[in-house]
PDB file of C-alpha atoms and ligand atoms in Angstrom:
ATOM      1  CA  UNK A   1     -28.191 -13.992 -52.145  1.00 83.00           C
ATOM      2  CA  UNK A   2     -29.637 -16.815 -50.120  1.00 93.00           C
ATOM      3  CA  UNK A   3     -32.907 -15.916 -48.335  1.00 97.00           C
ATOM      4  CA  UNK A   4     -33.734 -16.696 -44.634  1.00 98.00           C
ATOM      5  CA  UNK A   5     -37.481 -16.501 -44.033  1.00 98.00           C
ATOM      6  CA  UNK A   6     -38.181 -16.253 -40.178  1.00 98.00           C
ATOM      7  CA  UNK A   7     -41.563 -17.187 -38.815  1.00 98.00           C
ATOM      8  CA  UNK A   8     -42.515 -16.052 -35.500  1.00 98.00           C
ATOM      9  CA  UNK A   9     -44.498 -17.899 -32.706  1.00 98.00           C
ATOM     10  CA  UNK A  10     -47.628 -17.327 -30.894  1.00 98.00           C
ATOM     11  CA  UNK A  11     -48.774 -14.508 -29.809  1.00 97.00           C
ATOM     12  CA  UNK A  12     -45.793 -12.591 -30.992  1.00 97.00           C
ATOM     13  CA  UNK A  13     -44.804 -10.754 -34.237  1.00 97.00           C
ATOM     14  CA  UNK A  14     -41.898 -10.322 -36.484  1.00 97.00           C
ATOM     15  CA  UNK A  15     -40.070  -8.169 -34.007  1.00 97.00           C
ATOM     16  CA  UNK A  16     -39.112 -11.429 -31.952  1.00 98.00           C
ATOM     17  CA  UNK A  17     -36.532 -11.923 -34.773  1.00 98.00           C
ATOM     18  CA  UNK A  18     -34.852  -8.471 -34.667  1.00 98.00           C
ATOM     19  CA  UNK A  19     -31.642  -9.320 -33.382  1.00 98.00           C
ATOM     20  CA  UNK A  20     -31.058 -12.079 -35.981  1.00 98.00           C
ATOM     21  CA  UNK A  21     -32.319  -9.971 -38.891  1.00 98.00           C
ATOM     22  CA  UNK A  22     -30.117  -7.146 -37.882  1.00 98.00           C
ATOM     23  CA  UNK A  23     -27.027  -9.473 -37.408  1.00 98.00           C
ATOM     24  CA  UNK A  24     -27.401 -11.956 -40.288  1.00 97.00           C
ATOM     25  CA  UNK A  25     -27.133  -9.340 -43.088  1.00 95.00           C
ATOM     26  CA  UNK A  26     -25.011 -11.728 -45.147  1.00 95.00           C
ATOM     27  CA  UNK A  27     -28.198 -13.369 -46.080  1.00 97.00           C
ATOM     28  CA  UNK A  28     -31.515 -11.918 -47.401  1.00 97.00           C
ATOM     29  CA  UNK A  29     -33.674 -12.006 -44.225  1.00 98.00           C
ATOM     30  CA  UNK A  30     -37.412 -11.746 -44.406  1.00 98.00           C
ATOM     31  CA  UNK A  31     -39.432 -11.703 -41.179  1.00 98.00           C
ATOM     32  CA  UNK A  32     -43.054 -11.185 -41.881  1.00 97.00           C
ATOM     33  CA  UNK A  33     -45.967 -10.856 -39.596  1.00 95.00           C
ATOM     34  CA  UNK A  34     -48.457 -13.689 -39.871  1.00 96.00           C
ATOM     35  CA  UNK A  35     -52.153 -13.079 -40.714  1.00 93.00           C
ATOM     36  CA  UNK A  36     -54.059 -11.352 -37.715  1.00 90.00           C
ATOM     37  CA  UNK A  37     -50.732  -9.855 -36.419  1.00 91.00           C
ATOM     38  CA  UNK A  38     -49.207  -6.429 -36.530  1.00 78.00           C
ATOM     39  CA  UNK A  39     -49.557  -4.874 -39.998  1.00 67.00           C
ATOM     40  CA  UNK A  40     -51.149  -7.886 -41.311  1.00 66.00           C
ATOM     41  CA  UNK A  41     -54.928  -7.831 -41.945  1.00 64.00           C
ATOM     42  CA  UNK A  42     -57.188  -9.044 -39.258  1.00 64.00           C
ATOM     43  CA  UNK A  43     -60.140  -9.124 -41.776  1.00 61.00           C
ATOM     44  CA  UNK A  44     -59.893 -13.042 -41.722  1.00 67.00           C
ATOM     45  CA  UNK A  45     -62.435 -14.452 -39.479  1.00 77.00           C
ATOM     46  CA  UNK A  46     -61.031 -16.753 -36.677  1.00 76.00           C
ATOM     47  CA  UNK A  47     -62.572 -19.968 -38.286  1.00 80.00           C
ATOM     48  CA  UNK A  48     -60.381 -19.330 -41.340  1.00 86.00           C
ATOM     49  CA  UNK A  49     -56.971 -19.585 -39.510  1.00 93.00           C
ATOM     50  CA  UNK A  50     -55.108 -22.961 -39.809  1.00 95.00           C
ATOM     51  CA  UNK A  51     -51.134 -24.049 -40.351  1.00 97.00           C
ATOM     52  CA  UNK A  52     -52.143 -24.618 -43.904  1.00 96.00           C
ATOM     53  CA  UNK A  53     -53.457 -21.220 -44.420  1.00 95.00           C
ATOM     54  CA  UNK A  54     -50.292 -19.647 -42.750  1.00 96.00           C
ATOM     55  CA  UNK A  55     -48.111 -21.917 -44.864  1.00 98.00           C
ATOM     56  CA  UNK A  56     -50.064 -20.828 -48.079  1.00 97.00           C
ATOM     57  CA  UNK A  57     -49.509 -17.128 -47.127  1.00 95.00           C
ATOM     58  CA  UNK A  58     -45.812 -17.711 -46.822  1.00 98.00           C
ATOM     59  CA  UNK A  59     -45.709 -19.580 -50.142  1.00 98.00           C
ATOM     60  CA  UNK A  60     -47.393 -16.402 -51.835  1.00 97.00           C
ATOM     61  CA  UNK A  61     -44.705 -14.254 -50.028  1.00 97.00           C
ATOM     62  CA  UNK A  62     -41.912 -16.309 -51.452  1.00 98.00           C
ATOM     63  CA  UNK A  63     -43.546 -16.043 -54.918  1.00 98.00           C
ATOM     64  CA  UNK A  64     -44.069 -12.377 -54.641  1.00 97.00           C
ATOM     65  CA  UNK A  65     -40.415 -11.826 -53.562  1.00 97.00           C
ATOM     66  CA  UNK A  66     -38.998 -14.076 -56.253  1.00 97.00           C
ATOM     67  CA  UNK A  67     -37.483 -16.589 -54.023  1.00 97.00           C
ATOM     68  CA  UNK A  68     -37.606 -20.202 -55.247  1.00 97.00           C
ATOM     69  CA  UNK A  69     -36.085 -21.645 -52.310  1.00 97.00           C
ATOM     70  CA  UNK A  70     -35.372 -20.210 -48.651  1.00 98.00           C
ATOM     71  CA  UNK A  71     -33.758 -21.180 -45.573  1.00 98.00           C
ATOM     72  CA  UNK A  72     -36.768 -21.438 -43.209  1.00 98.00           C
ATOM     73  CA  UNK A  73     -36.471 -20.717 -39.412  1.00 98.00           C
ATOM     74  CA  UNK A  74     -39.552 -20.973 -37.348  1.00 98.00           C
ATOM     75  CA  UNK A  75     -40.068 -20.632 -33.623  1.00 98.00           C
ATOM     76  CA  UNK A  76     -42.686 -22.810 -32.051  1.00 98.00           C
ATOM     77  CA  UNK A  77     -45.900 -21.980 -33.965  1.00 98.00           C
ATOM     78  CA  UNK A  78     -43.388 -20.829 -36.617  1.00 98.00           C
ATOM     79  CA  UNK A  79     -42.079 -24.383 -36.366  1.00 98.00           C
ATOM     80  CA  UNK A  80     -45.474 -26.084 -36.766  1.00 98.00           C
ATOM     81  CA  UNK A  81     -45.961 -23.764 -40.006  1.00 98.00           C
ATOM     82  CA  UNK A  82     -42.385 -24.841 -41.284  1.00 98.00           C
ATOM     83  CA  UNK A  83     -43.631 -28.543 -40.691  1.00 98.00           C
ATOM     84  CA  UNK A  84     -46.572 -27.592 -43.042  1.00 98.00           C
ATOM     85  CA  UNK A  85     -44.403 -25.957 -45.785  1.00 98.00           C
ATOM     86  CA  UNK A  86     -42.168 -29.224 -45.507  1.00 98.00           C
ATOM     87  CA  UNK A  87     -45.295 -31.172 -46.311  1.00 98.00           C
ATOM     88  CA  UNK A  88     -47.022 -28.987 -48.985  1.00 97.00           C
ATOM     89  CA  UNK A  89     -43.996 -27.390 -50.729  1.00 98.00           C
ATOM     90  CA  UNK A  90     -40.663 -29.274 -49.647  1.00 98.00           C
ATOM     91  CA  UNK A  91     -39.126 -27.875 -52.631  1.00 98.00           C
ATOM     92  CA  UNK A  92     -39.321 -24.379 -51.351  1.00 98.00           C
ATOM     93  CA  UNK A  93     -37.230 -25.179 -48.311  1.00 98.00           C
ATOM     94  CA  UNK A  94     -33.598 -25.233 -48.644  1.00 98.00           C
ATOM     95  CA  UNK A  95     -32.578 -25.663 -44.800  1.00 98.00           C
ATOM     96  CA  UNK A  96     -34.983 -25.819 -41.768  1.00 98.00           C
ATOM     97  CA  UNK A  97     -34.146 -24.301 -38.413  1.00 98.00           C
ATOM     98  CA  UNK A  98     -36.696 -25.472 -35.681  1.00 98.00           C
ATOM     99  CA  UNK A  99     -36.604 -23.224 -32.566  1.00 98.00           C
ATOM    100  CA  UNK A 100     -38.358 -24.165 -29.348  1.00 98.00           C
ATOM    101  CA  UNK A 101     -41.097 -26.204 -31.116  1.00 98.00           C
ATOM    102  CA  UNK A 102     -42.571 -29.631 -31.137  1.00 98.00           C
ATOM    103  CA  UNK A 103     -43.866 -32.137 -33.727  1.00 98.00           C
ATOM    104  CA  UNK A 104     -46.715 -33.710 -31.838  1.00 98.00           C
ATOM    105  CA  UNK A 105     -50.284 -32.421 -32.080  1.00 98.00           C
ATOM    106  CA  UNK A 106     -52.205 -30.879 -29.005  1.00 98.00           C
ATOM    107  CA  UNK A 107     -53.545 -33.504 -26.501  1.00 97.00           C
ATOM    108  CA  UNK A 108     -57.262 -33.349 -25.426  1.00 98.00           C
ATOM    109  CA  UNK A 109     -55.850 -31.417 -22.379  1.00 97.00           C
ATOM    110  CA  UNK A 110     -53.949 -29.070 -24.507  1.00 97.00           C
ATOM    111  CA  UNK A 111     -57.001 -28.409 -26.664  1.00 98.00           C
ATOM    112  CA  UNK A 112     -59.087 -27.494 -23.627  1.00 98.00           C
ATOM    113  CA  UNK A 113     -56.350 -24.997 -22.661  1.00 98.00           C
ATOM    114  CA  UNK A 114     -56.666 -23.541 -26.016  1.00 98.00           C
ATOM    115  CA  UNK A 115     -60.540 -23.274 -25.377  1.00 98.00           C
ATOM    116  CA  UNK A 116     -59.790 -21.528 -22.297  1.00 98.00           C
ATOM    117  CA  UNK A 117     -57.487 -19.122 -23.689  1.00 98.00           C
ATOM    118  CA  UNK A 118     -59.951 -18.170 -26.373  1.00 97.00           C
ATOM    119  CA  UNK A 119     -62.462 -17.357 -23.448  1.00 97.00           C
ATOM    120  CA  UNK A 120     -59.700 -15.311 -21.833  1.00 98.00           C
ATOM    121  CA  UNK A 121     -58.940 -13.320 -24.942  1.00 96.00           C
ATOM    122  CA  UNK A 122     -62.593 -12.658 -25.505  1.00 95.00           C
ATOM    123  CA  UNK A 123     -63.115 -11.589 -21.879  1.00 97.00           C
ATOM    124  CA  UNK A 124     -59.800  -9.852 -21.046  1.00 97.00           C
ATOM    125  CA  UNK A 125     -58.125  -9.150 -24.488  1.00 95.00           C
ATOM    126  CA  UNK A 126     -54.240  -9.373 -24.930  1.00 96.00           C
ATOM    127  CA  UNK A 127     -53.796  -8.291 -21.296  1.00 97.00           C
ATOM    128  CA  UNK A 128     -55.202 -11.391 -19.997  1.00 98.00           C
ATOM    129  CA  UNK A 129     -53.237 -13.627 -22.328  1.00 98.00           C
ATOM    130  CA  UNK A 130     -49.888 -11.695 -21.617  1.00 98.00           C
ATOM    131  CA  UNK A 131     -50.661 -12.180 -17.781  1.00 97.00           C
ATOM    132  CA  UNK A 132     -51.015 -15.826 -18.310  1.00 97.00           C
ATOM    133  CA  UNK A 133     -48.212 -16.654 -20.757  1.00 97.00           C
ATOM    134  CA  UNK A 134     -45.234 -14.366 -19.688  1.00 97.00           C
ATOM    135  CA  UNK A 135     -44.260 -16.505 -16.763  1.00 96.00           C
ATOM    136  CA  UNK A 136     -44.365 -19.549 -18.942  1.00 97.00           C
ATOM    137  CA  UNK A 137     -42.492 -18.296 -21.977  1.00 98.00           C
ATOM    138  CA  UNK A 138     -39.522 -16.819 -20.531  1.00 98.00           C
ATOM    139  CA  UNK A 139     -36.821 -18.569 -18.414  1.00 98.00           C
ATOM    140  CA  UNK A 140     -36.652 -17.950 -14.677  1.00 97.00           C
ATOM    141  CA  UNK A 141     -33.290 -16.346 -15.213  1.00 97.00           C
ATOM    142  CA  UNK A 142     -34.869 -13.910 -17.837  1.00 98.00           C
ATOM    143  CA  UNK A 143     -37.590 -13.121 -15.502  1.00 98.00           C
ATOM    144  CA  UNK A 144     -35.341 -12.395 -12.686  1.00 97.00           C
ATOM    145  CA  UNK A 145     -32.403 -10.752 -14.526  1.00 97.00           C
ATOM    146  CA  UNK A 146     -33.571  -9.293 -17.838  1.00 98.00           C
ATOM    147  CA  UNK A 147     -36.294  -6.697 -17.134  1.00 98.00           C
ATOM    148  CA  UNK A 148     -35.958  -5.142 -20.688  1.00 98.00           C
ATOM    149  CA  UNK A 149     -36.653  -8.452 -22.225  1.00 98.00           C
ATOM    150  CA  UNK A 150     -39.557  -8.991 -19.915  1.00 98.00           C
ATOM    151  CA  UNK A 151     -40.919  -5.486 -20.841  1.00 98.00           C
ATOM    152  CA  UNK A 152     -40.359  -5.951 -24.711  1.00 98.00           C
ATOM    153  CA  UNK A 153     -42.165  -9.423 -24.799  1.00 98.00           C
ATOM    154  CA  UNK A 154     -45.063  -8.086 -22.675  1.00 98.00           C
ATOM    155  CA  UNK A 155     -45.399  -5.220 -24.923  1.00 97.00           C
ATOM    156  CA  UNK A 156     -45.401  -7.441 -27.839  1.00 97.00           C
ATOM    157  CA  UNK A 157     -48.165  -9.619 -26.629  1.00 97.00           C
ATOM    158  CA  UNK A 158     -50.216  -6.639 -25.518  1.00 96.00           C
ATOM    159  CA  UNK A 159     -50.223  -4.910 -28.982  1.00 95.00           C
ATOM    160  CA  UNK A 160     -51.736  -8.163 -30.459  1.00 95.00           C
ATOM    161  CA  UNK A 161     -55.211  -7.952 -31.768  1.00 92.00           C
ATOM    162  CA  UNK A 162     -57.774 -10.391 -29.919  1.00 92.00           C
ATOM    163  CA  UNK A 163     -59.339 -11.583 -33.315  1.00 90.00           C
ATOM    164  CA  UNK A 164     -55.676 -12.695 -34.578  1.00 93.00           C
ATOM    165  CA  UNK A 165     -55.024 -14.299 -31.054  1.00 95.00           C
ATOM    166  CA  UNK A 166     -58.245 -16.163 -31.375  1.00 95.00           C
ATOM    167  CA  UNK A 167     -57.778 -17.492 -34.982  1.00 94.00           C
ATOM    168  CA  UNK A 168     -54.098 -18.492 -34.063  1.00 96.00           C
ATOM    169  CA  UNK A 169     -55.531 -20.513 -31.145  1.00 97.00           C
ATOM    170  CA  UNK A 170     -57.800 -22.269 -33.513  1.00 96.00           C
ATOM    171  CA  UNK A 171     -54.922 -22.967 -35.737  1.00 97.00           C
ATOM    172  CA  UNK A 172     -52.798 -24.152 -32.807  1.00 98.00           C
ATOM    173  CA  UNK A 173     -55.700 -26.363 -31.562  1.00 98.00           C
ATOM    174  CA  UNK A 174     -56.429 -28.113 -34.754  1.00 97.00           C
ATOM    175  CA  UNK A 175     -52.757 -28.739 -36.117  1.00 98.00           C
ATOM    176  CA  UNK A 176     -51.853 -32.178 -37.394  1.00 97.00           C
ATOM    177  CA  UNK A 177     -49.266 -34.450 -35.724  1.00 98.00           C
ATOM    178  CA  UNK A 178     -46.073 -33.780 -37.524  1.00 98.00           C
ATOM    179  CA  UNK A 179     -44.185 -36.747 -35.985  1.00 98.00           C
ATOM    180  CA  UNK A 180     -44.659 -38.913 -39.239  1.00 98.00           C
ATOM    181  CA  UNK A 181     -42.966 -36.217 -41.186  1.00 98.00           C
ATOM    182  CA  UNK A 182     -39.677 -36.187 -39.075  1.00 98.00           C
ATOM    183  CA  UNK A 183     -38.072 -39.167 -40.691  1.00 98.00           C
ATOM    184  CA  UNK A 184     -38.759 -37.989 -44.081  1.00 97.00           C
ATOM    185  CA  UNK A 185     -37.174 -34.651 -43.947  1.00 98.00           C
ATOM    186  CA  UNK A 186     -34.379 -34.544 -46.456  1.00 97.00           C
ATOM    187  CA  UNK A 187     -32.977 -30.974 -46.000  1.00 98.00           C
ATOM    188  CA  UNK A 188     -30.298 -29.936 -43.587  1.00 98.00           C
ATOM    189  CA  UNK A 189     -32.065 -29.240 -40.032  1.00 98.00           C
ATOM    190  CA  UNK A 190     -30.812 -27.385 -36.966  1.00 98.00           C
ATOM    191  CA  UNK A 191     -32.888 -27.689 -33.854  1.00 98.00           C
ATOM    192  CA  UNK A 192     -32.601 -24.987 -31.268  1.00 98.00           C
ATOM    193  CA  UNK A 193     -33.864 -25.569 -27.790  1.00 98.00           C
ATOM    194  CA  UNK A 194     -33.850 -23.343 -24.461  1.00 98.00           C
ATOM    195  CA  UNK A 195     -32.415 -25.049 -21.234  1.00 98.00           C
ATOM    196  CA  UNK A 196     -35.589 -23.642 -19.470  1.00 98.00           C
ATOM    197  CA  UNK A 197     -38.268 -23.980 -21.950  1.00 98.00           C
ATOM    198  CA  UNK A 198     -41.537 -24.946 -20.210  1.00 97.00           C
ATOM    199  CA  UNK A 199     -43.515 -25.333 -23.436  1.00 97.00           C
ATOM    200  CA  UNK A 200     -41.192 -27.332 -25.660  1.00 98.00           C
ATOM    201  CA  UNK A 201     -38.705 -28.801 -23.150  1.00 98.00           C
ATOM    202  CA  UNK A 202     -35.134 -29.275 -24.384  1.00 98.00           C
ATOM    203  CA  UNK A 203     -35.387 -33.081 -23.587  1.00 98.00           C
ATOM    204  CA  UNK A 204     -38.339 -33.413 -25.935  1.00 98.00           C
ATOM    205  CA  UNK A 205     -36.587 -31.495 -28.591  1.00 98.00           C
ATOM    206  CA  UNK A 206     -33.442 -33.575 -28.482  1.00 98.00           C
ATOM    207  CA  UNK A 207     -35.657 -36.575 -29.018  1.00 98.00           C
ATOM    208  CA  UNK A 208     -37.246 -34.737 -31.864  1.00 98.00           C
ATOM    209  CA  UNK A 209     -33.840 -33.954 -33.495  1.00 98.00           C
ATOM    210  CA  UNK A 210     -32.965 -37.499 -33.241  1.00 98.00           C
ATOM    211  CA  UNK A 211     -36.058 -38.529 -35.305  1.00 98.00           C
ATOM    212  CA  UNK A 212     -34.838 -36.405 -38.087  1.00 98.00           C
ATOM    213  CA  UNK A 213     -31.977 -37.882 -40.501  1.00 98.00           C
ATOM    214  CA  UNK A 214     -28.797 -35.742 -39.797  1.00 97.00           C
ATOM    215  CA  UNK A 215     -30.295 -33.011 -37.688  1.00 98.00           C
ATOM    216  CA  UNK A 216     -27.966 -30.917 -35.456  1.00 98.00           C
ATOM    217  CA  UNK A 217     -29.200 -30.012 -32.078  1.00 98.00           C
ATOM    218  CA  UNK A 218     -28.134 -27.217 -29.823  1.00 98.00           C
ATOM    219  CA  UNK A 219     -29.317 -26.166 -26.439  1.00 98.00           C
ATOM    220  CA  UNK A 220     -29.091 -22.423 -25.426  1.00 98.00           C
ATOM    221  CA  UNK A 221     -28.317 -21.754 -21.819  1.00 98.00           C
ATOM    222  CA  UNK A 222     -30.342 -19.086 -19.805  1.00 97.00           C
ATOM    223  CA  UNK A 223     -33.299 -19.434 -22.166  1.00 98.00           C
ATOM    224  CA  UNK A 224     -36.934 -20.330 -22.060  1.00 98.00           C
ATOM    225  CA  UNK A 225     -39.214 -20.479 -24.924  1.00 98.00           C
ATOM    226  CA  UNK A 226     -38.088 -17.234 -26.643  1.00 98.00           C
ATOM    227  CA  UNK A 227     -34.482 -17.980 -27.291  1.00 98.00           C
ATOM    228  CA  UNK A 228     -34.023 -15.280 -29.913  1.00 98.00           C
ATOM    229  CA  UNK A 229     -34.738 -12.536 -27.641  1.00 98.00           C
ATOM    230  CA  UNK A 230     -33.546 -14.074 -24.393  1.00 98.00           C
ATOM    231  CA  UNK A 231     -30.047 -15.039 -25.765  1.00 98.00           C
ATOM    232  CA  UNK A 232     -29.892 -13.176 -29.043  1.00 98.00           C
ATOM    233  CA  UNK A 233     -26.165 -13.644 -29.610  1.00 98.00           C
ATOM    234  CA  UNK A 234     -26.064 -17.252 -28.739  1.00 98.00           C
ATOM    235  CA  UNK A 235     -28.964 -17.977 -31.041  1.00 98.00           C
ATOM    236  CA  UNK A 236     -27.402 -15.825 -33.780  1.00 98.00           C
ATOM    237  CA  UNK A 237     -24.215 -17.570 -33.681  1.00 98.00           C
ATOM    238  CA  UNK A 238     -25.936 -21.095 -33.714  1.00 98.00           C
ATOM    239  CA  UNK A 239     -27.773 -19.971 -36.997  1.00 98.00           C
ATOM    240  CA  UNK A 240     -24.757 -18.228 -38.409  1.00 98.00           C
ATOM    241  CA  UNK A 241     -22.487 -21.293 -38.096  1.00 98.00           C
ATOM    242  CA  UNK A 242     -25.059 -23.747 -39.356  1.00 98.00           C
ATOM    243  CA  UNK A 243     -25.761 -21.617 -42.551  1.00 98.00           C
ATOM    244  CA  UNK A 244     -22.123 -20.959 -43.259  1.00 97.00           C
ATOM    245  CA  UNK A 245     -21.784 -24.742 -43.324  1.00 97.00           C
ATOM    246  CA  UNK A 246     -24.866 -25.511 -45.169  1.00 96.00           C
ATOM    247  CA  UNK A 247     -25.567 -22.861 -47.618  1.00 94.00           C
ATOM    248  CA  UNK A 248     -22.421 -20.599 -47.439  1.00 88.00           C
TER     249      UNK A 248
HETATM  250  C1  MLT B 301     -45.738 -20.375 -29.577  1.00 64.68           C
HETATM  251  O1  MLT B 301     -44.823 -19.916 -29.142  1.00 64.68           O
HETATM  252  O2  MLT B 301     -45.856 -20.244 -30.785  1.00 64.68           O
HETATM  253  C2  MLT B 301     -46.580 -21.295 -28.787  1.00 64.68           C
HETATM  254  O3  MLT B 301     -46.091 -21.578 -27.531  1.00 64.68           O
HETATM  255  C3  MLT B 301     -47.015 -22.503 -29.569  1.00 64.68           C
HETATM  256  C4  MLT B 301     -47.963 -23.210 -28.674  1.00 64.68           C
HETATM  257  O4  MLT B 301     -48.676 -22.779 -27.748  1.00 64.68           O
HETATM  258  O5  MLT B 301     -48.122 -24.676 -28.917  1.00 64.68           O
END
């Protein structure tokens, strides 16, 4: 059975993929929590977080699960980690699905924003981070018309440990530019954008898809940065259609 490894974004956990994991039972779906999140250890000190460390954790998980090669689907930070997997262990990736993500590194202004959020997490914990992020990660339509999704995403951020949040912010701040990788990706790629994503805008994602040989691109309507939770059926169907065509 082909395996699909789902990688969550920041500051979320594996539950952001719950609709897809439930619906895509034709494949062996694995959705772990990254280091510092949920059930995963927070013993790692924030200085030791990096995209490379997250990627190495996932390679270990594939090894332990006896999976040589997987479809890998990452959202936002999960996409940054997928780029890292493609750099250090391309033979482990059969198909890549890039949701609501970007290839570029943080700008100097972006890095200052990470520093400010570290301070916010230190002073106000996950509540301060949730208050700042929720209006940015959800589409206006979701904020207005899907209160259950707003509640679920808010609770997901609130249960995150500030140490894990601070570690992830360090990894985000220091991540490399993945733009040079795009033209070298040799596996089938699906790029999924939300039409109202303020963090990874659909137009930028379209340009990213155009830089990847043969990549397919889909825009999900009525979705911001958290397409799998905001429009679960549309995202599941996009993934299902792509996987049936590429891996069967
Ligand atoms: C995420 O959802 O993982 C974050 O938006 C990533 C980022 O802030 O760059």
